[in-house]
PDB file of C-alpha atoms in Angstrom:
ATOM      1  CA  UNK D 355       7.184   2.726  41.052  1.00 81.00           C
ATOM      2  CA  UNK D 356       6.752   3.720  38.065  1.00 84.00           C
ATOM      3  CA  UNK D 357       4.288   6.965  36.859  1.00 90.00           C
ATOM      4  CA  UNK D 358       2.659   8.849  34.464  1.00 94.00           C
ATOM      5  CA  UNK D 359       1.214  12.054  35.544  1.00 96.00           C
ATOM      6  CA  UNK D 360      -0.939  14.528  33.537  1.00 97.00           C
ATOM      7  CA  UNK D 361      -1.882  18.187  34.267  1.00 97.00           C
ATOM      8  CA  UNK D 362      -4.340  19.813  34.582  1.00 96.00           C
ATOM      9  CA  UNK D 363      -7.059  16.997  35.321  1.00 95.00           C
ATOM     10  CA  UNK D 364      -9.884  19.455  33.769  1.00 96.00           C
ATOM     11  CA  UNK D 365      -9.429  22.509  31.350  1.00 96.00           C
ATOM     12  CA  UNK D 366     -12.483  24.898  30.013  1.00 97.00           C
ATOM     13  CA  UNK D 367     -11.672  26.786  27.487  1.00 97.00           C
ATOM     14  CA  UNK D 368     -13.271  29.004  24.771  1.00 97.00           C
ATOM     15  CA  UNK D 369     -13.343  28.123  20.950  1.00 97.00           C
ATOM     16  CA  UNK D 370     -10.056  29.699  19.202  1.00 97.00           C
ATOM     17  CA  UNK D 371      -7.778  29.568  22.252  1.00 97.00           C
ATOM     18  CA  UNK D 372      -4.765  27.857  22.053  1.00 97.00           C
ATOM     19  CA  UNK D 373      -4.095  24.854  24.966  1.00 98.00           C
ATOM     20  CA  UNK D 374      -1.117  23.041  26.309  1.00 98.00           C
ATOM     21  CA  UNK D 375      -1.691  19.710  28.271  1.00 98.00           C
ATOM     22  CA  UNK D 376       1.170  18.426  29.828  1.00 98.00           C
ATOM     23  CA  UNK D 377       2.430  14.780  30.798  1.00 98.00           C
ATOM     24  CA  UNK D 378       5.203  14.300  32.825  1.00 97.00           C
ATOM     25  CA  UNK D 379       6.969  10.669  33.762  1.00 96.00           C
ATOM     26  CA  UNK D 380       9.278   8.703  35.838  1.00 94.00           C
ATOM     27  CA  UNK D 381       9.791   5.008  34.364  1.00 89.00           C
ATOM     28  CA  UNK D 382      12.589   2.800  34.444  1.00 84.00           C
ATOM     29  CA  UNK D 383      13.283   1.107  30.823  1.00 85.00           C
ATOM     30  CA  UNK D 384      11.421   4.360  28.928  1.00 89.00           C
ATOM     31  CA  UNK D 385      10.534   3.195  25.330  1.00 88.00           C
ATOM     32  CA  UNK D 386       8.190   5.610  23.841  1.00 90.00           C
ATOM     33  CA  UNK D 387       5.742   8.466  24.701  1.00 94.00           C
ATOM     34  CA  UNK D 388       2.037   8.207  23.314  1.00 93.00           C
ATOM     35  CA  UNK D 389      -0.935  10.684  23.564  1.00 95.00           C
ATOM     36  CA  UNK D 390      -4.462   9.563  22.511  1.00 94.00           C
ATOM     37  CA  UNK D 391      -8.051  11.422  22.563  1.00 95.00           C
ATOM     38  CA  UNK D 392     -11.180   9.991  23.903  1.00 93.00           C
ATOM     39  CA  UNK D 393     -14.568  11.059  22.805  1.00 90.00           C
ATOM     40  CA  UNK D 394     -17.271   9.184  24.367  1.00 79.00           C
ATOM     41  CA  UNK D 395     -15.557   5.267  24.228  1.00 79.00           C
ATOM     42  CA  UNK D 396     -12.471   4.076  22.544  1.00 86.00           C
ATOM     43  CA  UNK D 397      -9.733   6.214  22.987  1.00 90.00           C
ATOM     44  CA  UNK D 398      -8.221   6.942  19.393  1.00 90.00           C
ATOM     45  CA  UNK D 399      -4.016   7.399  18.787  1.00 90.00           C
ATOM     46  CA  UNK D 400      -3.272  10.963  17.987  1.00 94.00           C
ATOM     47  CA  UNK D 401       0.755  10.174  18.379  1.00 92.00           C
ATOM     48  CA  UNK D 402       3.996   8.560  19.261  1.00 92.00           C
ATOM     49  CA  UNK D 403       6.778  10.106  20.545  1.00 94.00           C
ATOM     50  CA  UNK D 404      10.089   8.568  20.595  1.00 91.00           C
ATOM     51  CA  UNK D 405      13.004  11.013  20.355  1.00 89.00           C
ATOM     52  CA  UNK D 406      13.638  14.591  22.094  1.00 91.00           C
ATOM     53  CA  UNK D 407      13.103  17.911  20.989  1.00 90.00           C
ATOM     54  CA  UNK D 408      11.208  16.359  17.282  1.00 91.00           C
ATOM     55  CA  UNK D 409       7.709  17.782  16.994  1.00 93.00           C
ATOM     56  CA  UNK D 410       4.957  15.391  15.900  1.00 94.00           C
ATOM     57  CA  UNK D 411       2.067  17.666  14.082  1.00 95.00           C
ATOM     58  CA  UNK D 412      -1.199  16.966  12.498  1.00 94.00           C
ATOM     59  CA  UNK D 413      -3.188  19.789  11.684  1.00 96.00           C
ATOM     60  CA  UNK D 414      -3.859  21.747  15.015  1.00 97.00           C
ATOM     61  CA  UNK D 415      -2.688  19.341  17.190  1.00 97.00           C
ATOM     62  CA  UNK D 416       1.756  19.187  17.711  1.00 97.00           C
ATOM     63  CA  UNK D 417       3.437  17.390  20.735  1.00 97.00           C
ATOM     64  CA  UNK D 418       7.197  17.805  21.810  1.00 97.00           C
ATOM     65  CA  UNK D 419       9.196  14.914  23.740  1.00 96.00           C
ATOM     66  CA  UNK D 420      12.059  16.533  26.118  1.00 95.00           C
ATOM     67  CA  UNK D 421      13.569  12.676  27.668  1.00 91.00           C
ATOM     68  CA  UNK D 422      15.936  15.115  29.280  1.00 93.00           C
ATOM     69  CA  UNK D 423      13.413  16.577  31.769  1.00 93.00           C
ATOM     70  CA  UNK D 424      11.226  13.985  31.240  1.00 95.00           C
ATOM     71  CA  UNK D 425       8.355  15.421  29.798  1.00 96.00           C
ATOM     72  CA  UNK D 426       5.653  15.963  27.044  1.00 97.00           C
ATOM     73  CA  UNK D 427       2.957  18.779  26.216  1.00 98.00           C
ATOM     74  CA  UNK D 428       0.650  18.487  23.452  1.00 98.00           C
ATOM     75  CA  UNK D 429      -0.815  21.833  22.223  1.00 98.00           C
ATOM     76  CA  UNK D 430      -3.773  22.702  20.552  1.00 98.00           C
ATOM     77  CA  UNK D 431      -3.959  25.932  18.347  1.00 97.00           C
ATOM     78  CA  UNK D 432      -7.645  27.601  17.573  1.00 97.00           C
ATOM     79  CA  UNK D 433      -9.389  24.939  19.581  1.00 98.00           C
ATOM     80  CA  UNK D 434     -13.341  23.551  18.402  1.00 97.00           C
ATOM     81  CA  UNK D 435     -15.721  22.406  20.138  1.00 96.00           C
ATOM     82  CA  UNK D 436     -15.202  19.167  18.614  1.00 96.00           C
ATOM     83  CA  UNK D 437     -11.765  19.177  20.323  1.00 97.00           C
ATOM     84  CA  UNK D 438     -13.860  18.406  23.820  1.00 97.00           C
ATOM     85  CA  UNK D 439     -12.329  15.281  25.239  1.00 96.00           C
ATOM     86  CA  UNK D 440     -10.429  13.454  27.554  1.00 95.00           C
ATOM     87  CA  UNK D 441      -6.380  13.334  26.377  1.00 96.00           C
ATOM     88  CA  UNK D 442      -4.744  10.545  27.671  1.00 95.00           C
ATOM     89  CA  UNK D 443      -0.746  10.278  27.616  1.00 95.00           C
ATOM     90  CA  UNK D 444       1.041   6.983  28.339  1.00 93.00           C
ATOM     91  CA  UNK D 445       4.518   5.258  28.384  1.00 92.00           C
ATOM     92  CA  UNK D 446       5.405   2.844  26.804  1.00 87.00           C
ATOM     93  CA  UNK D 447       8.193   0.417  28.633  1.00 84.00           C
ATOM     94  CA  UNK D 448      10.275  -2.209  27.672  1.00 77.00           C
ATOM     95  CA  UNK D 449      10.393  -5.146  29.700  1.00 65.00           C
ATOM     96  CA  UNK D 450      13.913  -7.324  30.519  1.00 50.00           C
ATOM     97  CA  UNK D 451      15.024  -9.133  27.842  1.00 46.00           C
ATOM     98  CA  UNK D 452      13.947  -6.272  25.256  1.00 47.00           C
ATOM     99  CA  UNK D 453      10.785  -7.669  24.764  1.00 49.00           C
ATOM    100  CA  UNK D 454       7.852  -5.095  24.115  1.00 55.00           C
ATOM    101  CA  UNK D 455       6.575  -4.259  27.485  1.00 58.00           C
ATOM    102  CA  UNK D 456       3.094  -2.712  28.561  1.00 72.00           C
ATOM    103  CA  UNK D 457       1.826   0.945  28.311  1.00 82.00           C
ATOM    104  CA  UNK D 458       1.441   3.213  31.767  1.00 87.00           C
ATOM    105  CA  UNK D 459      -1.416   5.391  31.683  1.00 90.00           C
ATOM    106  CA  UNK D 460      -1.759   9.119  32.993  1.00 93.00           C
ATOM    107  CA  UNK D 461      -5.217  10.086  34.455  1.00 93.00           C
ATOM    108  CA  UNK D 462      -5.896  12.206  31.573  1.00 94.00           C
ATOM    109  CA  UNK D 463      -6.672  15.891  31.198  1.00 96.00           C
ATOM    110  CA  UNK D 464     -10.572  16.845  30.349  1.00 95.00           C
ATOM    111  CA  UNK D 465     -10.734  19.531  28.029  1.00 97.00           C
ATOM    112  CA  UNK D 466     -13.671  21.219  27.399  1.00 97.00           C
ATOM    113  CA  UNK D 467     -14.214  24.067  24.430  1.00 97.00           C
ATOM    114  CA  UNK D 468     -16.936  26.327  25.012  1.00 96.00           C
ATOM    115  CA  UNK D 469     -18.523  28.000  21.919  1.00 94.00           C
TER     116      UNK D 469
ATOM    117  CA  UNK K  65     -13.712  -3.256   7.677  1.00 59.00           C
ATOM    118  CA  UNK K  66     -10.804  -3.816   9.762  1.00 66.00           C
ATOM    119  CA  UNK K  67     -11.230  -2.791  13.395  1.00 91.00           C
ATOM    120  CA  UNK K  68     -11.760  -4.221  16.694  1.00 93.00           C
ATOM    121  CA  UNK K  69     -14.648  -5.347  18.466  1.00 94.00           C
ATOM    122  CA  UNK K  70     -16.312  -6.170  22.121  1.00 95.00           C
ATOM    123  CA  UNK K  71     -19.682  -7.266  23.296  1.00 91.00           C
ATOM    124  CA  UNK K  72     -21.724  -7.227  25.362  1.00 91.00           C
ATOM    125  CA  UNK K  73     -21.637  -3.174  25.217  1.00 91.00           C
ATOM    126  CA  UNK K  74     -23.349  -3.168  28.542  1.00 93.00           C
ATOM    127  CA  UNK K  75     -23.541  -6.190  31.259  1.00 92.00           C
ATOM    128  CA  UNK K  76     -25.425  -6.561  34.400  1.00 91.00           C
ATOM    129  CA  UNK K  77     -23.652  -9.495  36.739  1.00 88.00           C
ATOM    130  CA  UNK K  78     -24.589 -10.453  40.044  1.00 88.00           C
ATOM    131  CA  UNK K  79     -22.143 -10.857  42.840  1.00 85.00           C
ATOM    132  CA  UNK K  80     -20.598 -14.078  42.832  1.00 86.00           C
ATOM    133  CA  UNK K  81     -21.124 -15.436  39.371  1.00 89.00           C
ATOM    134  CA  UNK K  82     -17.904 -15.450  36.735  1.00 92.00           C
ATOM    135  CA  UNK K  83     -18.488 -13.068  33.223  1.00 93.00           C
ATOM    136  CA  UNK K  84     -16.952 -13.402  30.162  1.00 95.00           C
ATOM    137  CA  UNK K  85     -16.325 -10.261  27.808  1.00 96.00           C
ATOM    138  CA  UNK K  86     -15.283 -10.873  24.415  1.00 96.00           C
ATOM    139  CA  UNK K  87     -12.692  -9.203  22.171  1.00 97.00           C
ATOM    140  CA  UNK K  88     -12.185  -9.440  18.125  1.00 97.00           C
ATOM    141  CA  UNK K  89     -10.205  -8.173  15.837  1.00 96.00           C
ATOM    142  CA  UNK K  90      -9.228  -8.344  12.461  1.00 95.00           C
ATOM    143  CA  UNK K  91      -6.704  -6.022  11.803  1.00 93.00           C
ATOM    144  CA  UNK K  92      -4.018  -8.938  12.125  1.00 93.00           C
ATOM    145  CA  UNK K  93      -2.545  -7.655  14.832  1.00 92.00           C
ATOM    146  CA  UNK K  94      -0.090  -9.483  17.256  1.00 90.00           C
ATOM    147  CA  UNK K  95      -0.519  -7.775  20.653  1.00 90.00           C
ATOM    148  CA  UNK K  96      -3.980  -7.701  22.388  1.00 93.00           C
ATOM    149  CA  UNK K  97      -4.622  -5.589  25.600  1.00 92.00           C
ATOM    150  CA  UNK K  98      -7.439  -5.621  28.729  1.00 94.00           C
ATOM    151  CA  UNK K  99      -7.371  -2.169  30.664  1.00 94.00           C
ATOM    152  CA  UNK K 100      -9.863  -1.513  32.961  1.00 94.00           C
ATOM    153  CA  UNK K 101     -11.146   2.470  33.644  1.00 92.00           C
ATOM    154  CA  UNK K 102     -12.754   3.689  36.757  1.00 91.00           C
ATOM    155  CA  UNK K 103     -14.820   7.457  36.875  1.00 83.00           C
ATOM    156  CA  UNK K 104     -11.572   9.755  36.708  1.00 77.00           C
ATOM    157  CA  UNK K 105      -8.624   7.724  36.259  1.00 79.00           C
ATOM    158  CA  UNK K 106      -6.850   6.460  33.404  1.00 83.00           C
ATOM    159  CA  UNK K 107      -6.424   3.118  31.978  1.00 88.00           C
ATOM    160  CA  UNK K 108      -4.977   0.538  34.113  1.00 90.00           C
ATOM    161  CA  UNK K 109      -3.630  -2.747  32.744  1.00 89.00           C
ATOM    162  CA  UNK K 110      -4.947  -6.005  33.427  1.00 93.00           C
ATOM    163  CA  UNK K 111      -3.757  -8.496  30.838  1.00 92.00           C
ATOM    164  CA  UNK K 112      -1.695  -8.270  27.687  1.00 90.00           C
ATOM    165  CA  UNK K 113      -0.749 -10.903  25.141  1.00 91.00           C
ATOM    166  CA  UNK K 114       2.117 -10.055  22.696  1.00 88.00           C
ATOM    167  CA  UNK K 115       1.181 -13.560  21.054  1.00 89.00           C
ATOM    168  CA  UNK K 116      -1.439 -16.913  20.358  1.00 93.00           C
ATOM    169  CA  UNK K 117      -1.083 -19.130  23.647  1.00 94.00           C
ATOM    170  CA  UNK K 118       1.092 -16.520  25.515  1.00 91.00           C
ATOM    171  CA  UNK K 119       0.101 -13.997  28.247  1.00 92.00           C
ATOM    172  CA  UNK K 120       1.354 -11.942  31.002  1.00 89.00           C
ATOM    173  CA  UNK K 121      -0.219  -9.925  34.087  1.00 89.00           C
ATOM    174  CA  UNK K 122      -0.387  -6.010  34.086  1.00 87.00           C
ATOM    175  CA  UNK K 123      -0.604  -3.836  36.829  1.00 83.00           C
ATOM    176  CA  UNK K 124      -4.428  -5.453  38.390  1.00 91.00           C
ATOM    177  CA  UNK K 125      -4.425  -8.923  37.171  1.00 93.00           C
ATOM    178  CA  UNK K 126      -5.985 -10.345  40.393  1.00 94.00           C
ATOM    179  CA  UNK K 127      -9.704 -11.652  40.169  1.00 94.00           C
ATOM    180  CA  UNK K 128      -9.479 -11.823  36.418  1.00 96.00           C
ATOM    181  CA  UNK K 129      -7.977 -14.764  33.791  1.00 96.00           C
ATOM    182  CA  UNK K 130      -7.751 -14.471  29.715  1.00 97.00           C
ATOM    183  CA  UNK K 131      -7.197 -16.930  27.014  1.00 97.00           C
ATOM    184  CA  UNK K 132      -5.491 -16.438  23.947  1.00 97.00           C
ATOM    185  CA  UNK K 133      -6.214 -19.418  21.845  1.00 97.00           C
ATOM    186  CA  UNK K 134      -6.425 -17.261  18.505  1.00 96.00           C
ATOM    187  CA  UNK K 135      -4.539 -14.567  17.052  1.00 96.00           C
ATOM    188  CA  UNK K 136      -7.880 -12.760  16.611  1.00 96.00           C
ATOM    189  CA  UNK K 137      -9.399 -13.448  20.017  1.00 97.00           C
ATOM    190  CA  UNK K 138      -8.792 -12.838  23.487  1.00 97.00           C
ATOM    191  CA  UNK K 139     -11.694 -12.982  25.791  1.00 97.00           C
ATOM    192  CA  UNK K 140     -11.797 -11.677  29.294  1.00 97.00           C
ATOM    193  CA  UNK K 141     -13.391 -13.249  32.566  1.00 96.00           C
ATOM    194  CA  UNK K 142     -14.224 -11.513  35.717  1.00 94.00           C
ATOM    195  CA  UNK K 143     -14.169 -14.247  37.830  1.00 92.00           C
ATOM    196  CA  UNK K 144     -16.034 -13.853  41.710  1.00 85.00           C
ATOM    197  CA  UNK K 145     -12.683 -13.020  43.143  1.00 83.00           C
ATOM    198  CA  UNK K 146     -12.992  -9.521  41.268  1.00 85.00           C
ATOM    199  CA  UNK K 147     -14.087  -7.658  44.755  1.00 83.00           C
ATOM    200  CA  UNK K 148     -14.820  -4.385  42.607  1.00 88.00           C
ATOM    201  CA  UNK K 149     -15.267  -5.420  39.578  1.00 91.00           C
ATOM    202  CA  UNK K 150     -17.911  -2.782  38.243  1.00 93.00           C
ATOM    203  CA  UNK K 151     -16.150  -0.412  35.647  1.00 94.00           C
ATOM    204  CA  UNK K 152     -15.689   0.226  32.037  1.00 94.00           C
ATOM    205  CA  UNK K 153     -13.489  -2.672  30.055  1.00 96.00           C
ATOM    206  CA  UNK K 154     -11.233  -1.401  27.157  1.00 95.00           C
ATOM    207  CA  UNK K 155      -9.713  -4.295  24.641  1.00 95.00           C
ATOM    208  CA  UNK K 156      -6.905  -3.250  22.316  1.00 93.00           C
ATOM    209  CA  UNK K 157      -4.207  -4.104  19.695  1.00 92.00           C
ATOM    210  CA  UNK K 158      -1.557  -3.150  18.285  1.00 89.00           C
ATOM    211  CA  UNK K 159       1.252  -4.383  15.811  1.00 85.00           C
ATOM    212  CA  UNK K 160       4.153  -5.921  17.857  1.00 75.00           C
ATOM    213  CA  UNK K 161       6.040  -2.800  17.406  1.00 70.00           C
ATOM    214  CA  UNK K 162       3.308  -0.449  18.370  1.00 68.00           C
ATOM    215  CA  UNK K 163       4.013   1.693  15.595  1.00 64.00           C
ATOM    216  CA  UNK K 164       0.820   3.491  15.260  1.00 67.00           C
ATOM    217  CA  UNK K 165      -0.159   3.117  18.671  1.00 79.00           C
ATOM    218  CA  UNK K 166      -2.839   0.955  20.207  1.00 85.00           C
ATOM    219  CA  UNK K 167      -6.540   0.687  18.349  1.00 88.00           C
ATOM    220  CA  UNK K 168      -9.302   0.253  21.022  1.00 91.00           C
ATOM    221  CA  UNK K 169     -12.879  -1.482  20.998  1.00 93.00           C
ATOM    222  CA  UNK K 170     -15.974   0.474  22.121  1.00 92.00           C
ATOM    223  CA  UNK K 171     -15.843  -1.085  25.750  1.00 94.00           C
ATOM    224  CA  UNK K 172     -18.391  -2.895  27.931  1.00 95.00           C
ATOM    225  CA  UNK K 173     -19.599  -1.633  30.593  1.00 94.00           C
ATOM    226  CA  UNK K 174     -20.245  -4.047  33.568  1.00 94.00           C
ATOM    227  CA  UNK K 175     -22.296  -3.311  36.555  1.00 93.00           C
ATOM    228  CA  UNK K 176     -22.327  -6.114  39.801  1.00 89.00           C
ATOM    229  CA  UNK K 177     -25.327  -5.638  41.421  1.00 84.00           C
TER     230      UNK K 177
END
């Protein structure tokens, strides 16, 4: 069966410290690796991972792909308050037939950022 | 503005009647998505269409149907069958390729009662 597991569920932290979630998978028919952050709703797309050992970065936020140990983090350097949210990590698979397949969510990892 | 939309934002059903949430976007995209998230879990999938008149079944497709009559539209309904069916409803979409990852509506809400 196929899984997508995040850790830790729940994280408190204080503003400036520097976090690493984790997300760790075992799919058949692995197509791509994508982390998103929700707020209070809609989760938003913070990145897609698709190759090992290339860093994806925008502005604090970086996340690493190793397909070899199958496995992503996603760090956050001098964390804000307004970095409080749920991160969610999924795979994406491809079906048979190379046809585009659906996404497998993790549980998510709660971060909170104390002032 | 381009973006995605659902409604109601919050819906009261009683047990045994059929509810219909609605999706719309405008952002032209190909691929439309119905997850369904429960207090402390992720997103699981019920229903994805990759295109107009085509569908397929995620992971909980059981007590729920979809339509996809137009690119921009793909309505969900929670039939009676649902036995759990309170919980938060995502819609998304995404280009075929999912490039730049999934945008998401705001979500309803349901509550049985």
């Amino acid at each position: 069966e196929d899984k997508v597991v995040q850790s830790p569920l729940s994280l408190v932290v204080h503003e400036g410290d520097t976090v690493t979630l984790n997300c760790s998978y075992e799919v058949t028919n692995f197509r791509s690796l994508l982390w998103y952050k929700q707020e209070k709703k809609a989760p938003t797309f913070l990145f897609m991972l698709t190759s090992s050992g290339i860093e994806k970065k925008s502005g604090r936020l970086s996340s690493i792909l190793d397909k070899k140990e199958l496995f992503s983090i996603l760090n956050i350097t001098a964390t804000q308050t307004g970095d409080s949210a749920v991160y969610l990590c999924a795979v994406h698979l491809i079906n048979y037939g190379g046809s585009q397949g659906n996404l497998i969510f993790g549980k998510g990892t709660k971060l909170s950022v104390k002032p | 503005d381009g973006g995605i939309t659902q409604s109601p934002k919050y819906l009261f059903r009683k047990e045994g009647q059929n509810v219909t949430l609605s999706c719309e976007q405008n952002l032209n995209h190909d691929a439309m998505y119905w997850y369904r998230q429960d207090p402390g879990q992720g997103l699981r999938l019920i229903y994805y269409s990759q295109i107009v008149n085509d569908f397929q079944k995620g992971d909980i497709a059981e007590g729920y149907s979809v339509s996809r009559e137009k690119k921009e539209s793909f309505p969900l309904t929670v039939t009676s069958a649902q036995t759990n069916p309170t919980a938060f409803y995502l819609c998304a979409s995404s280009r075929r390729e999912l490039g730049n990852g999934q945008f998401f509506g705001p979500g309803t809400r349901l509550t049985v009662l």
